[in-house]
mmCIF file of C-alpha atoms in Angstrom:
data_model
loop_
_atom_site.group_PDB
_atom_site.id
_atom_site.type_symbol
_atom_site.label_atom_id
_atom_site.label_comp_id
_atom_site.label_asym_id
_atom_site.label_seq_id
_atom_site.Cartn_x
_atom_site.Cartn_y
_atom_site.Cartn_z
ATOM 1 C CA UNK A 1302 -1.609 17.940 26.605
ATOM 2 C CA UNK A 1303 -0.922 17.679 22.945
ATOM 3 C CA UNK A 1304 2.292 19.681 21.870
ATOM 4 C CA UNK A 1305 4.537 19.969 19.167
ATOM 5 C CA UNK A 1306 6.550 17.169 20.013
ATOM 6 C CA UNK A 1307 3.697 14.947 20.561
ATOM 7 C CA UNK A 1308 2.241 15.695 16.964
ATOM 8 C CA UNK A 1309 5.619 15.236 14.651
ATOM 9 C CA UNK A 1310 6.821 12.321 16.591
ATOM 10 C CA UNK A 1311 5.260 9.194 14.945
ATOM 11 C CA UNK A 1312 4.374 6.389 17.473
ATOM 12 C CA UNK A 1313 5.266 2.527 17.866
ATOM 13 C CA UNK A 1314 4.804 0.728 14.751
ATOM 14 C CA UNK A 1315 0.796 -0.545 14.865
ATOM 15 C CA UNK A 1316 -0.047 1.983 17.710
ATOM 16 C CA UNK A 1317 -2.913 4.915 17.174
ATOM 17 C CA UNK A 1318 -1.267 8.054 16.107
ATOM 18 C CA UNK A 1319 -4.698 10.419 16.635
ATOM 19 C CA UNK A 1320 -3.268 13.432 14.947
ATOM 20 C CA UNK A 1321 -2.698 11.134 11.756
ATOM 21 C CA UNK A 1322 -6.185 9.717 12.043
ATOM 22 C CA UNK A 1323 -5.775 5.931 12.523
ATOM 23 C CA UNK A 1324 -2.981 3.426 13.046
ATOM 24 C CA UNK A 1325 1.254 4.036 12.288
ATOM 25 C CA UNK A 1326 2.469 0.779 10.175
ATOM 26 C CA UNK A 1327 5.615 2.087 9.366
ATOM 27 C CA UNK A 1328 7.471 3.895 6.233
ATOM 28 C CA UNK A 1329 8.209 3.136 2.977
ATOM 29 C CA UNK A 1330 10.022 5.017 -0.464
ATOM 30 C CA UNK A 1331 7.113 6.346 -2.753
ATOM 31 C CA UNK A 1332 8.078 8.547 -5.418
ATOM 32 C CA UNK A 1333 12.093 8.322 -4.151
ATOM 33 C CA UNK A 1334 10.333 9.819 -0.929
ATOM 34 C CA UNK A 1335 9.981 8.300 2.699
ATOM 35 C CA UNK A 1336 6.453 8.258 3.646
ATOM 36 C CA UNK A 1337 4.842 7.538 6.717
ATOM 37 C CA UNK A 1338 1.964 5.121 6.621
ATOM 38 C CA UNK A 1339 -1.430 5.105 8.199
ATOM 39 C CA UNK A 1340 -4.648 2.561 7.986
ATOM 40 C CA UNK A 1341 -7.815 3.433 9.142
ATOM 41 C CA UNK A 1342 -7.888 1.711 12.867
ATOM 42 C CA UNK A 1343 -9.831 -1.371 12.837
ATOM 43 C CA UNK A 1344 -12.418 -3.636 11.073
ATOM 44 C CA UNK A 1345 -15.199 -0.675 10.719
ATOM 45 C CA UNK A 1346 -13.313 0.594 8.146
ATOM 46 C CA UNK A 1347 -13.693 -2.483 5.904
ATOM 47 C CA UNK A 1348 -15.675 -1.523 2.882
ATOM 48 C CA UNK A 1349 -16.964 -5.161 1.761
ATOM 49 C CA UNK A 1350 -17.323 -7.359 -1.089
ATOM 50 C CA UNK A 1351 -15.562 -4.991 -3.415
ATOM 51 C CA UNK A 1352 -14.289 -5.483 -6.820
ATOM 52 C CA UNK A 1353 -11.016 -4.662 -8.121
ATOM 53 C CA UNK A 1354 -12.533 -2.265 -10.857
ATOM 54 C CA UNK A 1355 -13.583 -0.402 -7.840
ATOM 55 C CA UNK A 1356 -11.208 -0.527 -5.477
ATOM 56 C CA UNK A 1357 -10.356 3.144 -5.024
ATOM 57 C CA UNK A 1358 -13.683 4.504 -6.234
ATOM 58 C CA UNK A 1359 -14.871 2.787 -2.721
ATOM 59 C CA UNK A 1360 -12.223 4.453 -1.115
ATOM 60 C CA UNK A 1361 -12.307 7.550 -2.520
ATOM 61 C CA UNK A 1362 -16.346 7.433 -1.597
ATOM 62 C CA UNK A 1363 -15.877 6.952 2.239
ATOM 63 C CA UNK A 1364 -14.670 10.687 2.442
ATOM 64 C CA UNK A 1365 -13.056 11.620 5.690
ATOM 65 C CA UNK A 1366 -11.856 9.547 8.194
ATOM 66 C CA UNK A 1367 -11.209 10.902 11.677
ATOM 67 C CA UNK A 1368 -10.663 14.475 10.314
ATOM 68 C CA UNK A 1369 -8.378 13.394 6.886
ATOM 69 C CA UNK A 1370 -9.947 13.365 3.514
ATOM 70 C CA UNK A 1371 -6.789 12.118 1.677
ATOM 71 C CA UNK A 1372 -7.671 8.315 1.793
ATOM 72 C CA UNK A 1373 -6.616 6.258 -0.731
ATOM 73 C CA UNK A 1374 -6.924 2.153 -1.942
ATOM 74 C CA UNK A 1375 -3.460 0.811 -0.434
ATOM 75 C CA UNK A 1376 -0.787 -0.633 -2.537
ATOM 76 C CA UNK A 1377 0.812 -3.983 -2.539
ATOM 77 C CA UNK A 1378 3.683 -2.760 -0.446
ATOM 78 C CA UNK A 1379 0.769 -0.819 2.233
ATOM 79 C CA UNK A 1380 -0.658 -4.095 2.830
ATOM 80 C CA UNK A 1381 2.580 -5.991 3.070
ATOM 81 C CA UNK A 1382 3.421 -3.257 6.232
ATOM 82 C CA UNK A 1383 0.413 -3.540 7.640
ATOM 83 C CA UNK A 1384 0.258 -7.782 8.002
ATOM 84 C CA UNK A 1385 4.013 -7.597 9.446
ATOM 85 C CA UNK A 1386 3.365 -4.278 11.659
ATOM 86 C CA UNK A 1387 -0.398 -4.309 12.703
ATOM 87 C CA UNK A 1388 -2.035 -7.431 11.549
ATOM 88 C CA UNK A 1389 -4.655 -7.498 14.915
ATOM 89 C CA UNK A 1390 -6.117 -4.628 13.240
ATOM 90 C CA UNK A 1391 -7.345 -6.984 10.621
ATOM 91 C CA UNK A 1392 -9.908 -9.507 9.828
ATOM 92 C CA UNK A 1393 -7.602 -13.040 10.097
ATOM 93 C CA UNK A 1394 -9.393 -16.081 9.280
ATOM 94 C CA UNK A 1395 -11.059 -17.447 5.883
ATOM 95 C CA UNK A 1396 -12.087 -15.391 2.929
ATOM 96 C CA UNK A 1397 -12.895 -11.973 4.703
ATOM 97 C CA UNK A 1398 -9.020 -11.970 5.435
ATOM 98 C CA UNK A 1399 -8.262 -10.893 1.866
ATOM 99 C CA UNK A 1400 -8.010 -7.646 1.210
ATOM 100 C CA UNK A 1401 -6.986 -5.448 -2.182
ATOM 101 C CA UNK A 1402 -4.653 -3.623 -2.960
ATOM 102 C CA UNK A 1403 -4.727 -1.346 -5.783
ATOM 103 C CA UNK A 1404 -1.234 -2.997 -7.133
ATOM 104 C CA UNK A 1405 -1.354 -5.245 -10.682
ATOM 105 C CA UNK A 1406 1.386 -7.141 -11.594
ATOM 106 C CA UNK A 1407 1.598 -8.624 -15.286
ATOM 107 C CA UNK A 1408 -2.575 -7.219 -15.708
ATOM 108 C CA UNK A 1409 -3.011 -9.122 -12.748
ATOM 109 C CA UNK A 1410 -4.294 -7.508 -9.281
ATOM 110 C CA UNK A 1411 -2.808 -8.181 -6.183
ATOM 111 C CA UNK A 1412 -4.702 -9.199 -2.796
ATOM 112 C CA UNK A 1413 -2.895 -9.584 0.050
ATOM 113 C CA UNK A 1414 -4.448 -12.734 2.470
ATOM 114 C CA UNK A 1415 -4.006 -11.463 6.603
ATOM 115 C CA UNK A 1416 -4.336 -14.904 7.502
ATOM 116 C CA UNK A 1417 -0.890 -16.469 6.279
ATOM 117 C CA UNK A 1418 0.283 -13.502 4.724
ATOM 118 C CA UNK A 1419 -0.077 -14.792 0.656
ATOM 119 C CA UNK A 1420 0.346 -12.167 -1.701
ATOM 120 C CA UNK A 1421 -1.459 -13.743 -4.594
ATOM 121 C CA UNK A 1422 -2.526 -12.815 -8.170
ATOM 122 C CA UNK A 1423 -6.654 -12.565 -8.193
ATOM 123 C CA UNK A 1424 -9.328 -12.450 -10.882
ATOM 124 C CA UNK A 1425 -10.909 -8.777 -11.023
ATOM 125 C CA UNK A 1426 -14.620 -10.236 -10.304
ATOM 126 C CA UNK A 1427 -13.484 -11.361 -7.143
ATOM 127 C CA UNK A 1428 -14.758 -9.553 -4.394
ATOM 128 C CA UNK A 1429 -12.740 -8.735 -1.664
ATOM 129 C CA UNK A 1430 -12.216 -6.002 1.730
ATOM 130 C CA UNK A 1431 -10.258 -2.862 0.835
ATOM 131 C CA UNK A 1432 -8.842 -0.523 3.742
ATOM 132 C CA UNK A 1433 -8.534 3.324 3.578
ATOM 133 C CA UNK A 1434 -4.690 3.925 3.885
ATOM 134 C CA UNK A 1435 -3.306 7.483 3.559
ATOM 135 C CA UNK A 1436 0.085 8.824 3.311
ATOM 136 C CA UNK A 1437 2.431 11.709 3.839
ATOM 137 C CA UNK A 1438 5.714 13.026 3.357
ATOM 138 C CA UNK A 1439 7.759 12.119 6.853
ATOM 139 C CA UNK A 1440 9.953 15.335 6.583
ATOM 140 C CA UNK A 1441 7.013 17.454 6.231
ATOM 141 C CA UNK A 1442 6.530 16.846 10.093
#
């Protein structure tokens, strides 16, 4: 039985939090705000060889997710959550384990590499995984 409680309480850290549509990797400040943070759960989600140029235009075309519409391209910080909190829910080994972020640093984009956790500068024609990663305001539970 789904109540109250069960909704505004978020899970363990890289557990399924159904109401949220995918997997709880933590919280972090954006906009001077706490947010909660969810990926999509597992590799199905994976939209494929994409490049940085259109990172959240692949995203934003995958359109809801198990009920939520509000998907986004992650940021650096998103990924960074996700290899420390739920990295089994990602591809680990050899180039597929490089996924984008929609972070730049210096005009540079940043990729962040599940299988030894490298954050690393990339050329835009490179094509990498992106994950859908949405977020929301934890005191608005």
């Amino acid at each position: 039985m789904i109540t109250t409680e069960t909704i505004s309480r978020a899970p363990t850290l890289g557990q399924a939090w159904p109401e949220q549509g995918g997997i709880y990797i933590g919280q972090r400040l954006i906009d001077g705000e706490v947010h909660h943070i969810i990926t999509a759960a597992g590799i199905e989600f994976d939209i494929e060889k994409v490049e940085f140029k259109n990172v959240d235009k692949a995203v934003a075309d995958v359109g809801e997710i198990n009920g939520h519409a509000d998907w986004r391209a992650p940021d650096q910080e998103d990924l960074m959550l996700a290899y420390i909190n739920a990295p089994e829910q990602f591809v680990r080994e050899g180039w597929d384990s490089i996924y984008w972020s929609r972070s730049e640093h210096h005009d540079w984009p940043w990729a962040v590499d599940f299988e030894n956790g490298n954050v690393d500068d990339n050329y835009r024609s490179n094509e990498f995984r992106v994950r859908p990663f949405r977020s929301f305001v934890a005191s608005s539970i």
